[in-house]
Coordinates of C-alpha atoms in Angstrom, one line a residue:
X1 CA -39.0 -89.7 183.8
X2 CA -35.6 -90.1 185.6
X3 CA -34.6 -92.7 182.9
X4 CA -35.4 -90.3 180.1
X5 CA -33.4 -87.5 181.8
X6 CA -30.5 -89.9 182.2
X7 CA -30.6 -91.0 178.6
X8 CA -30.7 -87.4 177.4
X9 CA -27.8 -86.5 179.6
X10 CA -25.8 -89.5 178.3
X11 CA -26.6 -88.5 174.7
X12 CA -25.5 -84.9 175.3
X13 CA -22.3 -86.1 177.0
X14 CA -21.4 -88.4 174.1
X15 CA -22.3 -85.7 171.5
X16 CA -20.1 -83.2 173.4
X17 CA -17.2 -85.7 173.5
X18 CA -17.5 -86.5 169.8
X19 CA -17.7 -82.8 169.0
X20 CA -14.6 -82.1 171.2
X21 CA -12.8 -85.0 169.6
X22 CA -13.7 -83.9 166.1
X23 CA -12.6 -80.3 166.9
X24 CA -9.4 -81.5 168.5
X25 CA -8.6 -83.7 165.4
X26 CA -9.3 -80.8 163.0
X27 CA -7.2 -78.5 165.1
X28 CA -4.3 -80.9 165.1
X29 CA -4.6 -81.4 161.3
X30 CA -4.6 -77.7 160.7
X31 CA -1.6 -77.2 163.0
X32 CA 0.2 -80.0 161.3
X33 CA -0.6 -78.5 157.9
X34 CA 0.6 -75.1 159.0
X35 CA 3.8 -76.6 160.4
X36 CA 4.4 -78.5 157.1
X37 CA 3.9 -75.2 155.2
X38 CA 6.4 -73.4 157.5
X39 CA 8.9 -76.2 157.0
X40 CA 8.3 -76.0 153.2
X41 CA 8.9 -72.3 153.3
X42 CA 12.0 -72.7 155.4
X43 CA 13.4 -75.1 152.8
X44 CA 12.8 -72.8 149.8
X45 CA 15.9 -71.5 148.1
X46 CA 16.7 -67.8 148.3
X47 CA 14.9 -66.5 145.2
X48 CA 14.7 -62.8 144.3
X49 CA 12.3 -61.1 141.9
X50 CA 13.4 -57.8 140.3
X51 CA 10.8 -55.8 138.3
X52 CA 11.8 -53.3 135.7
X53 CA 10.1 -50.8 133.4
X54 CA 10.3 -52.1 129.8
X55 CA 8.2 -49.3 128.4
X56 CA 4.7 -47.8 128.2
X57 CA 1.8 -48.6 126.0
X58 CA -1.3 -46.4 125.4
X59 CA -3.9 -48.6 123.9
X60 CA -6.3 -46.2 122.1
X61 CA -8.9 -48.9 121.4
X62 CA -9.5 -50.7 124.7
X63 CA -12.3 -52.6 122.9
X64 CA -9.7 -54.8 121.3
X65 CA -9.3 -56.5 124.7
X66 CA -12.7 -58.1 124.5
X67 CA -14.6 -60.1 122.0
X68 CA -17.6 -57.8 121.7
X69 CA -18.1 -54.1 122.2
X70 CA -17.2 -54.1 125.9
X71 CA -14.9 -51.1 126.6
X72 CA -16.1 -49.4 123.3
X73 CA -14.8 -45.8 123.1
X74 CA -12.3 -46.2 125.9
X75 CA -8.5 -46.2 126.0
X76 CA -6.1 -47.5 128.6
X77 CA -2.5 -46.9 129.7
X78 CA -0.6 -50.2 130.1
X79 CA 2.9 -51.1 131.4
X80 CA 5.3 -53.3 129.6
X81 CA 7.6 -54.6 132.3
X82 CA 10.3 -57.3 132.4
X83 CA 11.6 -59.4 135.3
X84 CA 14.8 -60.8 136.6
X85 CA 14.6 -63.9 138.8
X86 CA 17.7 -64.7 140.7
X87 CA 18.0 -68.3 142.0
X88 CA 21.1 -69.9 143.7
X89 CA 21.5 -72.1 140.6
X90 CA 21.0 -69.5 137.9
X91 CA 19.4 -66.2 136.7
X92 CA 16.3 -66.1 134.5
X93 CA 15.1 -63.1 132.4
X94 CA 11.3 -63.1 131.9
X95 CA 10.2 -60.9 129.0
X96 CA 12.3 -57.9 127.8
X97 CA 9.8 -55.1 127.2
X98 CA 9.3 -52.9 124.1
X99 CA 11.8 -52.5 121.3
X100 CA 15.0 -50.7 122.4
X101 CA 14.9 -48.6 119.2
X102 CA 12.3 -46.5 121.0
X103 CA 14.8 -45.2 123.6
X104 CA 15.3 -41.5 123.0
X105 CA 12.4 -41.3 120.5
X106 CA 9.7 -40.1 122.9
X107 CA 6.2 -41.2 122.2
X108 CA 5.8 -43.2 118.9
X109 CA 2.6 -44.1 117.2
X110 CA 3.0 -47.0 114.7
X111 CA 0.9 -47.3 111.6
X112 CA -2.7 -48.0 112.4
X113 CA -2.9 -45.6 115.3
X114 CA -3.9 -48.4 117.7
X115 CA -1.1 -47.7 120.1
X116 CA 1.3 -45.0 121.3
X117 CA 4.4 -46.6 122.7
X118 CA 7.6 -45.5 124.4
X119 CA 10.7 -46.8 126.2
X120 CA 13.0 -44.6 128.3
X121 CA 15.9 -47.0 129.2
X122 CA 18.0 -49.7 127.6
X123 CA 18.0 -53.1 129.3
X124 CA 21.8 -53.2 129.8
X125 CA 21.7 -50.0 131.8
X126 CA 18.8 -51.3 133.8
X127 CA 20.6 -54.5 134.7
X128 CA 23.5 -52.4 136.0
X129 CA 21.3 -51.1 138.8
X130 CA 21.2 -54.6 140.3
X131 CA 24.9 -55.4 139.5
X132 CA 24.2 -57.6 136.5
X133 CA 25.4 -57.7 132.9
X134 CA 24.0 -59.6 129.9
X135 CA 26.6 -62.4 130.6
X136 CA 25.0 -63.0 134.0
X137 CA 21.7 -64.0 132.4
X138 CA 21.7 -67.8 132.1
X139 CA 18.2 -68.3 130.7
X140 CA 15.6 -66.2 128.9
X141 CA 11.9 -66.9 128.5
X142 CA 9.0 -64.9 127.1
X143 CA 5.5 -65.2 128.3
X144 CA 4.9 -65.0 124.5
X145 CA 6.7 -63.5 121.5
X146 CA 4.6 -60.4 120.8
X147 CA 6.8 -57.4 120.1
X148 CA 6.2 -55.7 123.4
X149 CA 7.8 -58.7 125.2
X150 CA 10.8 -59.5 123.0
X151 CA 12.1 -56.0 122.3
X152 CA 15.5 -56.3 124.0
X153 CA 16.1 -60.0 123.6
X154 CA 19.1 -59.8 121.3
X155 CA 21.2 -58.4 124.1
X156 CA 21.4 -62.0 125.4
X157 CA 22.7 -64.3 122.6
X158 CA 24.3 -66.7 125.0
X159 CA 21.3 -67.3 127.3
X160 CA 19.4 -70.5 127.0
X161 CA 15.9 -69.7 125.5
X162 CA 13.0 -71.6 127.1
X163 CA 10.2 -71.8 124.6
X164 CA 7.1 -74.0 124.1
X165 CA 7.2 -76.2 121.0
X166 CA 3.9 -74.7 119.9
X167 CA 5.3 -71.2 120.0
X168 CA 8.4 -72.3 118.1
X169 CA 6.3 -74.0 115.5
X170 CA 4.3 -70.8 115.0
X171 CA 7.5 -68.7 114.8
X172 CA 8.8 -71.0 112.0
X173 CA 5.6 -70.9 110.1
X174 CA 4.3 -68.6 107.4
X175 CA 1.6 -67.4 109.7
X176 CA 4.0 -65.1 111.5
X177 CA 5.0 -63.2 108.3
X178 CA 3.5 -59.7 108.1
X179 CA 1.7 -60.0 111.5
X180 CA 2.3 -56.7 113.2
X181 CA 2.1 -58.2 116.7
X182 CA 5.4 -60.1 116.1
X183 CA 9.0 -58.9 115.5
X184 CA 11.1 -62.0 114.9
X185 CA 14.2 -60.0 114.3
X186 CA 14.1 -58.8 117.9
X187 CA 15.0 -62.3 119.1
X188 CA 16.9 -63.7 116.1
X189 CA 20.1 -63.9 118.1
X190 CA 18.7 -66.5 120.5
X191 CA 20.2 -69.8 119.2
X192 CA 20.5 -72.0 122.2
X193 CA 16.9 -73.2 122.7
X194 CA 15.4 -75.5 125.2
X195 CA 12.0 -76.7 123.8
X196 CA 9.2 -77.2 126.4
X197 CA 6.0 -79.2 126.1
X198 CA 3.9 -77.8 128.9
X199 CA 4.8 -76.9 132.4
X200 CA 8.5 -76.9 133.4
X201 CA 10.1 -76.7 136.8
X202 CA 13.3 -74.8 135.9
X203 CA 15.3 -75.6 139.0
X204 CA 13.5 -78.8 140.0
X205 CA 12.6 -77.5 143.4
X206 CA 9.2 -75.8 142.8
X207 CA 10.5 -72.3 143.2
X208 CA 10.4 -71.2 139.6
X209 CA 7.9 -73.0 137.3
X210 CA 6.9 -72.1 133.8
X211 CA 3.1 -72.8 133.4
X212 CA 1.7 -73.4 130.0
X213 CA -1.5 -71.4 129.3
X214 CA -1.9 -71.2 125.5
X215 CA -4.4 -69.2 123.6
X216 CA -3.1 -65.6 123.6
X217 CA -0.4 -67.0 121.3
X218 CA 0.2 -70.6 120.3
X219 CA 2.6 -71.2 123.2
X220 CA 1.7 -68.6 125.7
X221 CA 2.9 -69.2 129.3
X222 CA 3.0 -67.7 132.8
X223 CA 5.5 -68.0 135.6
X224 CA 5.0 -69.3 139.1
X225 CA 7.4 -68.3 141.9
X226 CA 7.6 -69.6 145.4
X227 CA 9.1 -66.8 147.4
X228 CA 10.0 -67.2 151.1
X229 CA 8.8 -63.8 152.3
X230 CA 6.3 -62.7 149.6
X231 CA 4.7 -66.1 149.2
X232 CA 3.4 -67.8 146.1
X233 CA 3.4 -65.4 143.1
X234 CA 2.1 -65.8 139.6
X235 CA 3.2 -63.6 136.7
X236 CA 0.3 -63.6 134.3
X237 CA 1.9 -63.0 131.0
X238 CA -1.0 -61.8 128.8
X239 CA -3.6 -64.1 130.3
X240 CA -5.1 -60.8 131.2
X241 CA -4.0 -57.2 130.3
X242 CA -5.5 -55.3 133.2
X243 CA -7.5 -56.0 136.4
X244 CA -10.9 -55.2 134.9
X245 CA -10.1 -57.8 132.1
X246 CA -9.6 -60.4 134.8
X247 CA -12.8 -59.4 136.6
X248 CA -14.8 -59.6 133.4
X249 CA -13.0 -62.8 132.3
X250 CA -13.1 -61.7 128.7
X251 CA -10.7 -62.6 125.9
X252 CA -9.0 -60.1 123.6
X253 CA -10.4 -60.4 120.0
X254 CA -6.9 -60.6 118.6
X255 CA -5.9 -63.7 120.5
X256 CA -4.5 -66.6 118.6
X257 CA -7.1 -69.1 119.7
X258 CA -10.1 -67.7 121.7
X259 CA -11.6 -71.1 122.9
X260 CA -8.2 -72.2 124.0
X261 CA -7.7 -68.8 125.8
X262 CA -11.0 -69.3 127.7
X263 CA -9.9 -72.8 128.8
X264 CA -6.5 -71.3 129.9
X265 CA -8.3 -68.6 132.0
X266 CA -10.2 -71.3 133.9
X267 CA -7.0 -73.3 134.4
X268 CA -5.1 -70.2 135.4
X269 CA -7.6 -69.3 138.1
X270 CA -7.8 -72.8 139.4
X271 CA -4.1 -72.9 139.7
X272 CA -3.9 -69.5 141.4
X273 CA -6.5 -70.5 143.9
X274 CA -4.9 -73.9 144.6
X275 CA -1.6 -72.2 145.3
X276 CA -3.2 -69.2 147.1
X277 CA -0.9 -67.2 144.8
X278 CA -0.7 -63.4 144.4
X279 CA -1.4 -62.7 140.8
X280 CA 0.7 -59.9 139.1
X281 CA -1.1 -58.8 135.9
X282 CA 2.0 -57.8 133.9
X283 CA 0.4 -55.1 131.8
X284 CA -1.7 -53.6 134.6
X285 CA -0.3 -50.2 135.4
X286 CA -1.4 -50.3 139.1
X287 CA 0.1 -53.8 139.6
X288 CA 3.3 -52.6 138.1
X289 CA 3.5 -49.5 140.3
X290 CA 2.6 -51.4 143.4
X291 CA 5.1 -54.2 142.9
X292 CA 8.1 -52.3 141.4
X293 CA 8.1 -50.1 144.6
X294 CA 8.6 -53.3 146.7
X295 CA 11.3 -55.0 144.7
X296 CA 13.2 -57.1 145.0
X297 CA 10.4 -59.5 146.1
X298 CA 11.8 -62.5 147.8

């Protein structure tokens, strides 16, 4: 009997030691990972994200943001923001909002009665609020070239335009002609193009990275930012249009390529999870209100 008790005590002691050792090693690994993350954050460049109001969109047929009849009979108010990203090595303009011809026009309902749109300020005046002029913008990139993202682009003819090859191919094709979602004249002054083929680390330090998520348009993209204080941040482009869209994981019926859009949604979510990123859904009105109040994010 004594031998059995001794054996059991020995087993319990060894198990406890092994558990302690395992717990200690896991604790050390977690501490090292946290320290590495802190070192990584400390080494990040000083990047600032400014968020601006590029107009307002009342979508009268919310159903268009799904493939079936989800949202049938509903409408939704959307934002149309644009963003300035200031990095020690350059300044990037991400999207430009609705057409500037809307300024001073009040609410405008284009033919088709699908939307009522408005814009209250010109982009040059908005840049002044953070001490910038069009000459200070080194690069411009659109999440995609729908008219509500390119409306003020011609104010920046000297900026380098970062554009996916697939988006550029579509722009130069006959498919764009007569399509009401596009307004090529709004970015016709952009001559200095840098063609991308997939993801692109703009400053080669991981702080500002274009992420390719095609489907909404041929060359749709999002923007990942590593911010020292605010942490990993992902600007969605039109991967989603509002939070419910994301929760439902549905694809707008007007997307360029629906199967490709679904694949991009999966990749977008996997990337956001891997980076533990805060997702800003650009058109979501609540996201806009909550983030613009905190800007600049850094």
